């Protein structure tokens, strides 16, 4: 009798522990926390405690849906919880694209993952083989890819460069090895390697 | 980069803070309002259901005969006992403590200014609040709007006819929230804090007065121009920040006891902590407290507004996470 009772107690506390691990209470919410909202993984972008002097306390959270990119505000009651999402940002090396999928490799485990068009988004414009990217995995599948802030890419096509005064200004389009087209100064020539800021998609300098 | 031992507030902000505190003390000295102190560690706790008191333990001998004490969430009860003791006009600058209230504009331990004016009613006290706050934040011409009018203007809502279901429906149009609640005031508070307050951000200083009778707290209830019962309570919002809460004070001891009982009943229904209410306040009112108006103001927030900062940690030297 006694032994059975003890076993049952241990079992219950284990279940409790598991539930506890998978949920965050509203007072644990913080920027960057990844949670499941209506079956989509979301990231908390901004967390604010709201409480009128005499009224109930709430936590107002700006959320970003990691699949769709939509951001919106949701208010949680103080006793509400949110289920944690198995989302991880990992540094990976870009390998190649087969036209449909973009392949990445974890440089320590050599494990490979493939991102589809939705997951890669605009990041494909800046990818060069062997560059390090941040790949966001949800249940081990890529859902978004962030290229390095600065990349170096070769110009494969642009109008001939102007000789002489480089201070004169003006710009022209140039097509890069990754396929992106950026505005560059007139003196840039085909074959030049350029430093690009991927956050703005703008030319920074010659590399 | 930032070290936990270090003050979060820049020293120049602390200088400004000290300057404002000196200005407040001068203001009251010139008006012959007496500065007082009351206990921070009290035998009774606030009854408001949504204010959670921080409990501490007193031992006459180490580890023995433990007694619960409560860190005051406002000096209101004690100051009213002083008024009933014949103090005349009084003010206090003190620490107040509220469990769980931690965020951009909240620190669980914060600084409160509270004052009482015998012979004033709430609109006269609003004049005095404006006279004090205006020069500190460099604003004049504070607006006044009734609670009902505020909801009419910002939400096209007639609170005299709106049902709980209608309030819930309108709230859900504005806010993504999973909540079911029969308590009308909870919906009103949500609309106030989430929808109206943000819109007051560019409206300067606004007094909201004549609160719903159900939100009277410790104010007396009177009839408005339409013969509807309203609470003689006001709040001051500056740039959308809730700064002060004032009452034409309830002086009726029996009514006070009833309101304590009502708060306790609500705490029981909602499963909130039950703590002793202040019988000494009721006794003081029985003995006779002068007719007066009183107001409480968050001084950390006043300094924030004077400096134009968004974070309470910009004006508190060592906030909760570094305390």
Short mmCIF file of C-alpha atoms in Angstrom, two decimals:
data_model
loop_
_atom_site.label_atom_id
_atom_site.label_comp_id
_atom_site.label_asym_id
_atom_site.label_seq_id
_atom_site.Cartn_x
_atom_site.Cartn_y
_atom_site.Cartn_z
CA UNK A 1 0.00 0.00 0.00
CA UNK A 2 2.57 2.45 1.22
CA UNK A 3 4.92 1.82 -1.69
CA UNK A 4 2.17 2.30 -4.29
CA UNK A 5 1.21 5.55 -2.73
CA UNK A 6 4.75 6.88 -2.88
CA UNK A 7 5.09 5.90 -6.55
CA UNK A 8 1.88 7.70 -7.42
CA UNK A 9 3.13 10.87 -5.75
CA UNK A 10 6.39 10.88 -7.68
CA UNK A 11 4.53 10.32 -10.92
CA UNK A 12 2.23 13.31 -10.33
CA UNK A 13 5.09 15.64 -9.56
CA UNK A 14 6.80 14.57 -12.80
CA UNK A 15 3.72 15.46 -14.82
CA UNK A 16 3.53 18.78 -13.05
CA UNK A 17 7.17 19.44 -13.85
CA UNK A 18 6.63 18.79 -17.56
CA UNK A 19 3.67 21.12 -17.76
CA UNK A 20 5.63 23.75 -15.92
CA UNK A 21 8.55 23.52 -18.35
CA UNK A 22 6.39 24.07 -21.41
CA UNK A 23 4.50 27.14 -20.23
CA UNK A 24 5.46 30.65 -19.31
CA UNK A 25 3.48 32.64 -16.74
CA UNK A 26 2.70 36.22 -17.75
CA UNK A 27 5.23 37.58 -15.25
CA UNK A 28 7.97 35.59 -17.05
CA UNK A 29 7.25 37.21 -20.39
CA UNK A 30 10.17 39.14 -21.81
CA UNK A 31 11.49 40.40 -25.11
CA UNK A 32 12.67 37.61 -27.38
CA UNK A 33 10.61 34.86 -25.70
CA UNK A 34 9.25 32.37 -28.26
CA UNK A 35 5.69 31.14 -27.67
CA UNK A 36 2.91 29.35 -29.51
CA UNK A 37 -0.11 31.53 -30.28
CA UNK A 38 -2.99 29.91 -32.16
CA UNK A 39 -0.64 27.11 -33.30
CA UNK A 40 1.94 29.45 -34.84
CA UNK A 41 5.36 30.17 -33.33
CA UNK A 42 5.64 33.81 -32.28
CA UNK A 43 8.34 35.98 -30.77
CA UNK A 44 7.71 38.63 -28.11
CA UNK A 45 8.95 41.94 -29.46
CA UNK A 46 7.83 44.20 -26.62
CA UNK A 47 6.38 43.39 -23.20
CA UNK A 48 4.60 45.95 -21.07
CA UNK A 49 3.03 45.64 -17.62
CA UNK A 50 -0.27 47.55 -17.58
CA UNK A 51 -2.13 48.25 -14.38
CA UNK A 52 -4.47 51.10 -13.57
CA UNK A 53 -4.18 52.11 -9.89
CA UNK A 54 -7.38 50.37 -8.88
CA UNK A 55 -7.85 47.90 -11.72
CA UNK A 56 -6.59 44.45 -12.68
CA UNK A 57 -3.06 43.88 -13.92
CA UNK A 58 -2.43 42.85 -17.53
CA UNK A 59 0.60 42.18 -19.67
CA UNK A 60 0.43 43.78 -23.09
CA UNK A 61 2.71 42.04 -25.56
CA UNK A 62 3.72 42.99 -29.06
CA UNK A 63 4.06 39.69 -30.88
CA UNK A 64 5.63 38.75 -34.19
CA UNK A 65 4.33 35.69 -35.97
CA UNK A 66 7.52 33.94 -37.09
CA UNK A 67 5.81 32.23 -40.04
CA UNK A 68 3.98 35.20 -41.54
CA UNK A 69 6.00 38.10 -40.13
CA UNK A 70 2.79 39.79 -38.93
CA UNK A 71 3.18 41.85 -35.74
CA UNK A 72 0.27 42.75 -33.48
CA UNK A 73 -0.56 43.42 -29.84
CA UNK A 74 -2.18 40.93 -27.54
CA UNK A 75 -3.15 41.43 -23.91
CA UNK A 76 -2.72 38.65 -21.36
CA UNK A 77 -4.46 38.42 -18.00
CA UNK A 78 -2.06 38.13 -15.06
CA UNK A 79 -2.99 34.46 -14.51
CA UNK A 80 -2.67 33.54 -18.18
CA UNK A 81 0.18 31.41 -19.51
CA UNK A 82 1.69 30.90 -22.95
CA UNK A 83 3.09 27.65 -24.31
CA UNK A 84 6.75 27.81 -25.22
CA UNK A 85 7.66 27.30 -28.88
CA UNK A 86 10.62 25.10 -29.83
CA UNK A 87 12.30 27.86 -31.80
CA UNK A 88 16.07 28.20 -32.05
CA UNK A 89 18.31 30.65 -33.83
CA UNK A 90 21.37 28.81 -35.13
CA UNK A 91 24.42 29.96 -37.07
CA UNK A 92 24.70 27.95 -40.27
CA UNK A 93 26.73 27.98 -43.45
CA UNK A 94 24.95 28.48 -46.77
CA UNK A 95 25.76 25.61 -49.15
CA UNK A 96 23.79 25.95 -52.38
CA UNK A 97 20.35 26.30 -53.93
CA UNK A 98 18.74 23.72 -56.19
CA UNK A 99 16.25 26.27 -57.47
CA UNK A 100 13.49 25.23 -55.09
CA UNK A 101 15.26 24.88 -51.78
CA UNK A 102 18.17 26.62 -50.12
CA UNK A 103 20.53 24.30 -48.27
CA UNK A 104 22.39 25.13 -45.06
CA UNK A 105 24.79 23.22 -42.84
CA UNK A 106 25.53 23.40 -39.14
CA UNK A 107 29.35 23.86 -39.12
CA UNK A 108 29.82 21.86 -35.92
CA UNK A 109 27.42 18.93 -36.37
CA UNK A 110 27.49 18.97 -40.22
CA UNK A 111 23.74 18.50 -40.06
CA UNK A 112 21.99 19.94 -43.12
CA UNK A 113 18.62 21.65 -43.42
CA UNK A 114 16.73 23.00 -46.43
CA UNK A 115 14.69 26.20 -46.41
CA UNK A 116 11.81 26.70 -48.83
CA UNK A 117 10.83 29.91 -50.60
CA UNK A 118 8.68 31.17 -47.73
CA UNK A 119 11.36 30.55 -45.13
CA UNK A 120 14.15 32.10 -47.19
CA UNK A 121 12.13 35.24 -47.99
CA UNK A 122 14.30 38.06 -49.33
CA UNK A 123 17.43 36.57 -47.76
CA UNK A 124 18.25 34.70 -51.00
CA UNK A 125 19.19 38.04 -52.58
CA UNK A 126 22.30 38.22 -50.41
CA UNK A 127 23.45 34.63 -50.14
CA UNK A 128 26.91 33.61 -51.22
CA UNK A 129 28.17 30.07 -50.78
CA UNK A 130 29.94 29.47 -47.45
CA UNK A 131 28.64 32.70 -45.88
CA UNK A 132 27.39 32.34 -42.30
CA UNK A 133 23.67 33.00 -41.83
CA UNK A 134 21.32 32.85 -38.90
CA UNK A 135 18.72 30.16 -39.54
CA UNK A 136 15.67 30.09 -37.29
CA UNK A 137 14.46 26.55 -36.70
CA UNK A 138 11.00 25.63 -35.44
CA UNK A 139 10.81 21.98 -34.40
CA UNK A 140 14.10 21.65 -36.32
CA UNK A 141 12.70 23.03 -39.59
CA UNK A 142 13.92 26.35 -41.00
CA UNK A 143 11.27 29.08 -40.84
CA UNK A 144 13.43 32.12 -41.53
CA UNK A 145 16.94 33.03 -42.60
CA UNK A 146 18.84 36.19 -41.68
CA UNK A 147 21.92 36.94 -43.78
CA UNK A 148 24.95 38.64 -42.18
CA UNK A 149 24.47 42.42 -41.79
CA UNK A 150 27.22 42.98 -44.35
CA UNK A 151 28.06 40.76 -47.31
CA UNK A 152 30.63 41.01 -50.09
CA UNK A 153 29.31 40.27 -53.55
CA UNK A 154 30.74 40.57 -57.04
CA UNK A 155 29.19 42.76 -59.74
CA UNK A 156 28.32 40.56 -62.73
CA UNK A 157 26.57 43.18 -64.82
CA UNK A 158 26.55 47.00 -64.95
CA UNK A 159 27.03 49.84 -67.44
CA UNK A 160 30.67 50.73 -68.06
CA UNK A 161 32.23 52.89 -65.35
CA UNK A 162 32.81 56.61 -65.83
CA UNK A 163 36.41 57.77 -65.84
CA UNK A 164 37.64 60.69 -63.81
CA UNK A 165 35.82 62.61 -61.10
CA UNK A 166 34.42 60.17 -58.51
CA UNK A 167 33.12 62.97 -56.31
CA UNK A 168 30.55 63.98 -58.90
CA UNK A 169 27.88 61.63 -57.54
CA UNK A 170 25.05 59.94 -59.37
CA UNK A 171 24.21 56.23 -59.42
CA UNK A 172 23.31 53.33 -61.66
CA UNK A 173 21.97 49.78 -61.22
CA UNK A 174 24.37 46.85 -60.83
CA UNK A 175 23.52 43.16 -60.81
CA UNK A 176 25.38 41.09 -58.21
CA UNK A 177 26.44 37.45 -58.27
CA UNK A 178 23.53 36.57 -55.94
CA UNK A 179 21.03 37.99 -58.42
CA UNK A 180 20.22 41.16 -56.45
CA UNK A 181 20.20 44.52 -58.23
CA UNK A 182 21.49 47.48 -56.19
CA UNK A 183 22.14 51.16 -56.89
CA UNK A 184 25.88 51.84 -57.05
CA UNK A 185 28.07 54.88 -57.79
CA UNK A 186 28.96 55.49 -61.44
CA UNK A 187 32.61 54.47 -61.02
CA UNK A 188 31.75 50.84 -60.12
CA UNK A 189 32.69 48.34 -62.81
CA UNK A 190 31.82 44.77 -63.66
CA UNK A 191 34.01 42.40 -61.62
CA UNK A 192 34.24 44.79 -58.63
CA UNK A 193 33.45 43.20 -55.26
CA UNK A 194 31.07 45.36 -53.22
CA UNK A 195 30.18 45.56 -49.54
CA UNK A 196 26.40 45.60 -49.11
CA UNK A 197 24.30 46.30 -46.02
CA UNK A 198 21.68 43.52 -46.19
CA UNK A 199 19.31 45.27 -43.73
CA UNK A 200 18.77 48.20 -46.11
CA UNK A 201 19.86 46.46 -49.31
CA UNK A 202 22.21 49.36 -49.99
CA UNK A 203 25.73 49.65 -51.37
CA UNK A 204 28.28 50.59 -48.69
CA UNK A 205 31.66 50.58 -50.45
CA UNK A 206 34.03 48.63 -52.61
CA UNK A 207 35.28 45.64 -50.66
CA UNK B 1 28.37 46.95 -19.96
CA UNK B 2 25.80 47.90 -17.35
CA UNK B 3 26.70 46.61 -13.91
CA UNK B 4 24.04 45.63 -11.40
CA UNK B 5 25.74 47.52 -8.58
CA UNK B 6 25.35 50.76 -10.48
CA UNK B 7 22.49 53.27 -10.25
CA UNK B 8 20.17 53.17 -13.27
CA UNK B 9 19.17 56.81 -12.93
CA UNK B 10 21.70 59.35 -14.20
CA UNK B 11 22.91 61.53 -11.30
CA UNK B 12 21.56 64.65 -13.04
CA UNK B 13 18.09 63.03 -12.92
CA UNK B 14 18.51 62.42 -9.20
CA UNK B 15 19.42 66.10 -8.79
CA UNK B 16 16.26 67.09 -10.64
CA UNK B 17 14.30 64.68 -8.46
CA UNK B 18 15.68 66.26 -5.27
CA UNK B 19 14.88 69.70 -6.66
CA UNK B 20 11.25 68.71 -7.35
CA UNK B 21 10.90 67.26 -3.83
CA UNK B 22 12.21 70.55 -2.38
CA UNK B 23 9.75 72.46 -4.57
CA UNK B 24 6.86 70.31 -3.26
CA UNK B 25 7.87 70.92 0.36
CA UNK B 26 8.07 74.67 -0.28
CA UNK B 27 4.64 74.59 -1.91
CA UNK B 28 3.02 73.02 1.15
CA UNK B 29 4.97 75.10 3.66
CA UNK B 30 3.70 78.25 1.94
CA UNK B 31 0.13 76.93 2.21
CA UNK B 32 0.51 75.91 5.83
CA UNK B 33 0.01 72.20 5.15
CA UNK B 34 1.79 70.10 7.78
CA UNK B 35 4.27 67.40 6.74
CA UNK B 36 3.60 64.14 8.59
CA UNK B 37 4.85 60.57 8.72
CA UNK B 38 2.78 57.43 9.32
CA UNK B 39 3.82 53.77 9.69
CA UNK B 40 5.10 51.90 6.67
CA UNK B 41 4.58 48.58 8.47
CA UNK B 42 0.92 48.30 9.44
CA UNK B 43 -1.38 45.81 11.16
CA UNK B 44 -4.08 46.01 8.49
CA UNK B 45 -3.86 45.85 4.71
CA UNK B 46 -5.59 47.72 1.92
CA UNK B 47 -8.97 46.23 0.94
CA UNK B 48 -8.90 47.10 -2.81
CA UNK B 49 -9.17 43.69 -4.49
CA UNK B 50 -6.60 44.45 -7.18
CA UNK B 51 -3.92 45.90 -4.94
CA UNK B 52 -1.83 43.14 -3.44
CA UNK B 53 -0.02 43.97 -0.22
CA UNK B 54 3.49 42.78 0.60
CA UNK B 55 3.47 40.91 3.88
CA UNK B 56 6.33 40.93 6.39
CA UNK B 57 6.78 39.24 9.78
CA UNK B 58 7.41 40.77 13.16
CA UNK B 59 8.82 38.70 16.05
CA UNK B 60 8.85 40.03 19.63
CA UNK B 61 11.60 37.43 20.23
CA UNK B 62 13.77 36.07 17.43
CA UNK B 63 11.80 33.35 15.64
CA UNK B 64 8.89 33.39 18.11
CA UNK B 65 5.31 34.67 18.33
CA UNK B 66 5.27 35.67 14.75
CA UNK B 67 2.89 38.47 13.77
CA UNK B 68 1.96 39.46 10.26
CA UNK B 69 2.56 43.06 9.29
CA UNK B 70 1.86 44.69 5.96
CA UNK B 71 3.93 47.17 4.04
CA UNK B 72 1.53 49.99 3.31
CA UNK B 73 0.26 50.32 -0.25
CA UNK B 74 -0.79 53.92 0.51
CA UNK B 75 -0.77 56.07 3.68
CA UNK B 76 -4.49 56.83 3.26
CA UNK B 77 -5.93 54.99 6.29
CA UNK B 78 -3.29 56.30 8.69
CA UNK B 79 -3.51 59.89 7.43
CA UNK B 80 -7.28 59.81 7.86
CA UNK B 81 -6.75 58.75 11.47
CA UNK B 82 -4.53 61.83 11.86
CA UNK B 83 -7.25 64.03 10.37
CA UNK B 84 -9.74 62.56 12.85
CA UNK B 85 -7.16 63.24 15.58
CA UNK B 86 -7.34 66.95 14.69
CA UNK B 87 -4.24 67.44 12.53
CA UNK B 88 -5.76 69.88 10.06
CA UNK B 89 -4.33 69.96 6.52
CA UNK B 90 -1.52 67.41 6.11
CA UNK B 91 0.78 65.97 3.46
CA UNK B 92 3.24 63.13 3.33
CA UNK B 93 5.99 61.95 1.02
CA UNK B 94 6.60 58.26 1.63
CA UNK B 95 7.39 54.89 0.14
CA UNK B 96 4.42 52.71 -0.83
CA UNK B 97 4.65 49.01 -1.70
CA UNK B 98 2.61 46.92 -4.13
CA UNK B 99 3.16 43.26 -4.85
CA UNK B 100 3.74 42.25 -8.44
CA UNK B 101 3.70 45.76 -9.88
CA UNK B 102 6.87 45.85 -11.90
CA UNK B 103 7.26 47.33 -15.35
CA UNK B 104 8.17 50.35 -17.41
CA UNK B 105 6.08 52.69 -15.22
CA UNK B 106 5.87 50.53 -12.09
CA UNK B 107 8.31 49.69 -9.32
CA UNK B 108 6.98 47.48 -6.47
CA UNK B 109 8.38 50.06 -4.03
CA UNK B 110 7.61 53.59 -5.17
CA UNK B 111 7.35 57.11 -3.80
CA UNK B 112 3.98 58.63 -3.13
CA UNK B 113 2.85 62.12 -2.28
CA UNK B 114 -0.47 62.20 -0.50
CA UNK B 115 -2.29 65.18 0.94
CA UNK B 116 -5.58 66.11 2.60
CA UNK B 117 -7.41 69.41 2.67
CA UNK B 118 -10.19 69.83 5.26
CA UNK B 119 -12.94 72.08 3.89
CA UNK B 120 -12.09 71.33 0.23
CA UNK B 121 -14.22 69.34 -2.15
CA UNK B 122 -12.67 67.51 -5.10
CA UNK B 123 -12.81 70.32 -7.69
CA UNK B 124 -11.01 72.68 -5.31
CA UNK B 125 -8.37 70.02 -4.76
CA UNK B 126 -7.97 69.67 -8.56
CA UNK B 127 -7.14 73.41 -8.63
CA UNK B 128 -4.45 72.82 -6.03
CA UNK B 129 -3.06 69.76 -7.85
CA UNK B 130 -2.77 71.90 -10.99
CA UNK B 131 -1.03 74.67 -9.02
CA UNK B 132 1.53 72.17 -7.74
CA UNK B 133 2.08 70.04 -10.86
CA UNK B 134 1.84 72.73 -13.56
CA UNK B 135 5.14 74.52 -12.75
CA UNK B 136 6.99 71.21 -12.20
CA UNK B 137 6.19 69.88 -15.67
CA UNK B 138 5.85 73.24 -17.39
CA UNK B 139 2.19 72.88 -18.36
CA UNK B 140 -0.86 75.02 -17.74
CA UNK B 141 -4.57 74.90 -18.57
CA UNK B 142 -5.34 71.41 -17.33
CA UNK B 143 -8.53 70.08 -18.90
CA UNK B 144 -11.42 68.53 -16.98
CA UNK B 145 -13.75 65.92 -18.38
CA UNK B 146 -16.23 63.58 -16.72
CA UNK B 147 -15.74 59.82 -17.01
CA UNK B 148 -18.98 59.44 -18.99
CA UNK B 149 -18.05 62.25 -21.37
CA UNK B 150 -14.60 60.72 -21.87
CA UNK B 151 -16.12 57.42 -23.00
CA UNK B 152 -18.60 59.26 -25.21
CA UNK B 153 -15.81 61.24 -26.88
CA UNK B 154 -13.24 58.50 -27.35
CA UNK B 155 -15.42 55.44 -27.83
CA UNK B 156 -18.84 56.83 -28.79
CA UNK B 157 -20.14 54.87 -25.84
CA UNK B 158 -23.03 55.83 -23.56
CA UNK B 159 -22.12 54.32 -20.20
CA UNK B 160 -25.61 54.92 -18.82
CA UNK B 161 -27.08 52.39 -21.22
CA UNK B 162 -24.13 50.14 -22.19
CA UNK B 163 -24.47 46.56 -20.91
CA UNK B 164 -21.57 44.35 -19.79
CA UNK B 165 -21.88 42.38 -23.04
CA UNK B 166 -21.66 45.54 -25.12
CA UNK B 167 -18.60 46.67 -23.17
CA UNK B 168 -17.00 43.26 -23.73
CA UNK B 169 -17.80 43.37 -27.45
CA UNK B 170 -16.30 46.86 -27.86
CA UNK B 171 -13.22 45.87 -25.86
CA UNK B 172 -12.66 42.85 -28.13
CA UNK B 173 -12.86 45.10 -31.19
CA UNK B 174 -9.90 47.07 -29.86
CA UNK B 175 -7.88 44.52 -27.92
CA UNK B 176 -6.82 40.96 -28.67
CA UNK B 177 -7.64 39.33 -25.33
CA UNK B 178 -9.15 36.09 -24.05
CA UNK B 179 -11.33 37.18 -21.16
CA UNK B 180 -14.79 36.43 -19.87
CA UNK B 181 -15.94 38.56 -17.01
CA UNK B 182 -19.25 39.72 -15.54
CA UNK B 183 -17.56 42.59 -13.76
CA UNK B 184 -18.41 45.75 -15.65
CA UNK B 185 -15.57 47.71 -14.07
CA UNK B 186 -12.96 45.26 -15.35
CA UNK B 187 -14.04 46.01 -18.93
CA UNK B 188 -14.15 49.75 -18.23
CA UNK B 189 -10.64 49.64 -16.78
CA UNK B 190 -9.37 47.73 -19.82
CA UNK B 191 -10.89 50.26 -22.21
CA UNK B 192 -9.46 53.06 -20.11
CA UNK B 193 -5.91 51.68 -19.90
CA UNK B 194 -5.65 50.18 -23.40
CA UNK B 195 -7.75 52.42 -25.61
CA UNK B 196 -8.36 55.81 -23.98
CA UNK B 197 -5.09 56.40 -22.09
CA UNK B 198 -2.91 56.02 -25.21
CA UNK B 199 -5.12 58.60 -26.95
CA UNK B 200 -4.57 61.02 -24.07
CA UNK B 201 -0.84 60.93 -24.82
CA UNK B 202 -0.97 64.12 -26.89
CA UNK B 203 -3.73 65.83 -24.90
CA UNK B 204 -1.53 67.37 -22.19
CA UNK B 205 -2.94 67.30 -18.66
CA UNK B 206 -6.45 65.94 -18.21
CA UNK B 207 -8.48 65.52 -15.03
CA UNK B 208 -11.10 62.81 -15.34
CA UNK B 209 -13.81 63.18 -12.69
CA UNK B 210 -17.18 61.69 -11.65
CA UNK B 211 -16.15 58.04 -11.81
CA UNK B 212 -18.78 55.27 -11.86
CA UNK B 213 -20.22 54.79 -8.36
CA UNK B 214 -18.94 51.19 -8.52
CA UNK B 215 -15.38 52.59 -8.68
CA UNK B 216 -15.82 54.96 -5.74
CA UNK B 217 -13.11 53.29 -3.61
CA UNK B 218 -12.99 55.68 -0.60
CA UNK B 219 -14.77 58.64 -2.16
CA UNK B 220 -18.28 59.72 -1.37
CA UNK B 221 -21.05 59.12 -3.87
CA UNK B 222 -23.17 62.02 -5.13
CA UNK B 223 -25.58 62.65 -8.01
CA UNK B 224 -24.36 64.15 -11.28
CA UNK B 225 -26.35 66.67 -13.37
CA UNK B 226 -28.51 63.85 -14.73
CA UNK B 227 -29.39 62.59 -11.26
CA UNK B 228 -27.15 59.52 -11.71
CA UNK B 229 -25.02 58.38 -8.78
CA UNK B 230 -21.33 59.08 -9.41
CA UNK B 231 -18.19 58.79 -7.31
CA UNK B 232 -16.64 62.11 -6.22
CA UNK B 233 -13.33 60.82 -7.47
CA UNK B 234 -10.86 62.19 -9.99
CA UNK B 235 -7.72 61.04 -11.69
CA UNK B 236 -5.08 63.13 -13.39
CA UNK B 237 -3.56 61.89 -16.65
CA UNK B 238 -0.57 63.68 -18.08
CA UNK B 239 0.64 62.69 -21.53
CA UNK B 240 -1.45 59.53 -21.10
CA UNK B 241 0.22 58.61 -17.79
CA UNK B 242 -1.97 58.01 -14.74
CA UNK B 243 -0.40 60.39 -12.21
CA UNK B 244 -2.84 61.07 -9.37
CA UNK B 245 -6.05 59.79 -7.83
CA UNK B 246 -8.19 61.97 -5.56
CA UNK B 247 -11.45 61.89 -3.65
CA UNK B 248 -13.97 64.05 -1.91
CA UNK B 249 -13.49 61.74 1.03
CA UNK B 250 -16.03 59.38 2.48
CA UNK B 251 -16.54 60.29 6.17
CA UNK B 252 -19.42 57.91 6.97
CA UNK B 253 -18.09 55.09 9.21
CA UNK B 254 -20.95 52.65 8.49
CA UNK B 255 -20.56 53.14 4.73
CA UNK B 256 -16.79 52.65 5.11
CA UNK B 257 -17.34 49.33 6.95
CA UNK B 258 -19.76 48.28 4.18
CA UNK B 259 -17.18 49.00 1.47
CA UNK B 260 -14.54 46.96 3.31
CA UNK B 261 -17.03 44.08 3.51
CA UNK B 262 -17.81 44.41 -0.21
CA UNK B 263 -14.10 44.31 -1.13
CA UNK B 264 -13.57 41.26 1.06
CA UNK B 265 -16.53 39.52 -0.58
CA UNK B 266 -15.07 40.25 -4.03
CA UNK B 267 -11.66 38.95 -2.91
CA UNK B 268 -13.36 35.75 -1.71
CA UNK B 269 -15.27 35.29 -4.99
CA UNK B 270 -12.15 35.80 -7.09
CA UNK B 271 -9.87 33.74 -4.86
CA UNK B 272 -7.66 36.71 -4.00
CA UNK B 273 -5.66 36.86 -0.74
CA UNK B 274 -7.68 37.81 2.35
CA UNK B 275 -6.04 40.14 4.84
CA UNK B 276 -7.25 42.08 7.88
CA UNK B 277 -9.07 45.34 7.10
CA UNK B 278 -8.45 48.49 9.08
CA UNK B 279 -10.91 48.59 11.98
CA UNK B 280 -9.06 51.59 13.39
CA UNK B 281 -10.00 53.66 10.34
CA UNK B 282 -13.68 52.81 10.89
CA UNK B 283 -13.33 53.82 14.56
CA UNK B 284 -11.68 57.08 13.55
CA UNK B 285 -14.57 57.87 11.19
CA UNK B 286 -17.08 57.01 13.94
CA UNK B 287 -15.29 59.51 16.10
CA UNK B 288 -15.57 62.12 13.35
CA UNK B 289 -13.24 62.99 10.50
CA UNK B 290 -13.55 66.51 9.06
CA UNK B 291 -15.09 66.87 5.60
CA UNK B 292 -12.13 66.96 3.27
CA UNK B 293 -10.66 66.12 -0.10
CA UNK B 294 -7.49 64.08 -0.51
CA UNK B 295 -5.23 62.98 -3.33
CA UNK B 296 -2.35 60.56 -3.92
CA UNK B 297 0.29 61.18 -6.57
CA UNK B 298 3.09 59.00 -7.89
CA UNK B 299 6.22 61.12 -7.48
CA UNK B 300 8.47 58.87 -9.56
CA UNK B 301 6.09 59.40 -12.46
CA UNK B 302 5.97 63.15 -11.80
CA UNK B 303 9.77 63.24 -12.10
CA UNK B 304 9.55 61.10 -15.25
CA UNK B 305 7.14 63.61 -16.78
CA UNK B 306 9.28 66.58 -15.74
CA UNK B 307 12.32 64.95 -17.38
CA UNK B 308 10.43 63.49 -20.34
CA UNK B 309 11.66 59.94 -19.74
CA UNK B 310 9.75 56.74 -20.50
CA UNK B 311 11.25 54.41 -17.90
CA UNK B 312 10.72 54.60 -14.15
CA UNK B 313 14.29 53.27 -13.80
CA UNK B 314 15.49 56.60 -15.22
CA UNK B 315 14.33 58.36 -12.03
CA UNK B 316 14.74 55.69 -9.32
CA UNK B 317 18.39 55.30 -8.32
CA UNK B 318 18.21 51.56 -7.62
CA UNK B 319 15.01 49.99 -8.96
CA UNK B 320 13.62 46.59 -7.93
CA UNK B 321 16.01 44.40 -9.96
CA UNK B 322 18.97 46.15 -8.32
CA UNK B 323 17.47 46.67 -4.85
#
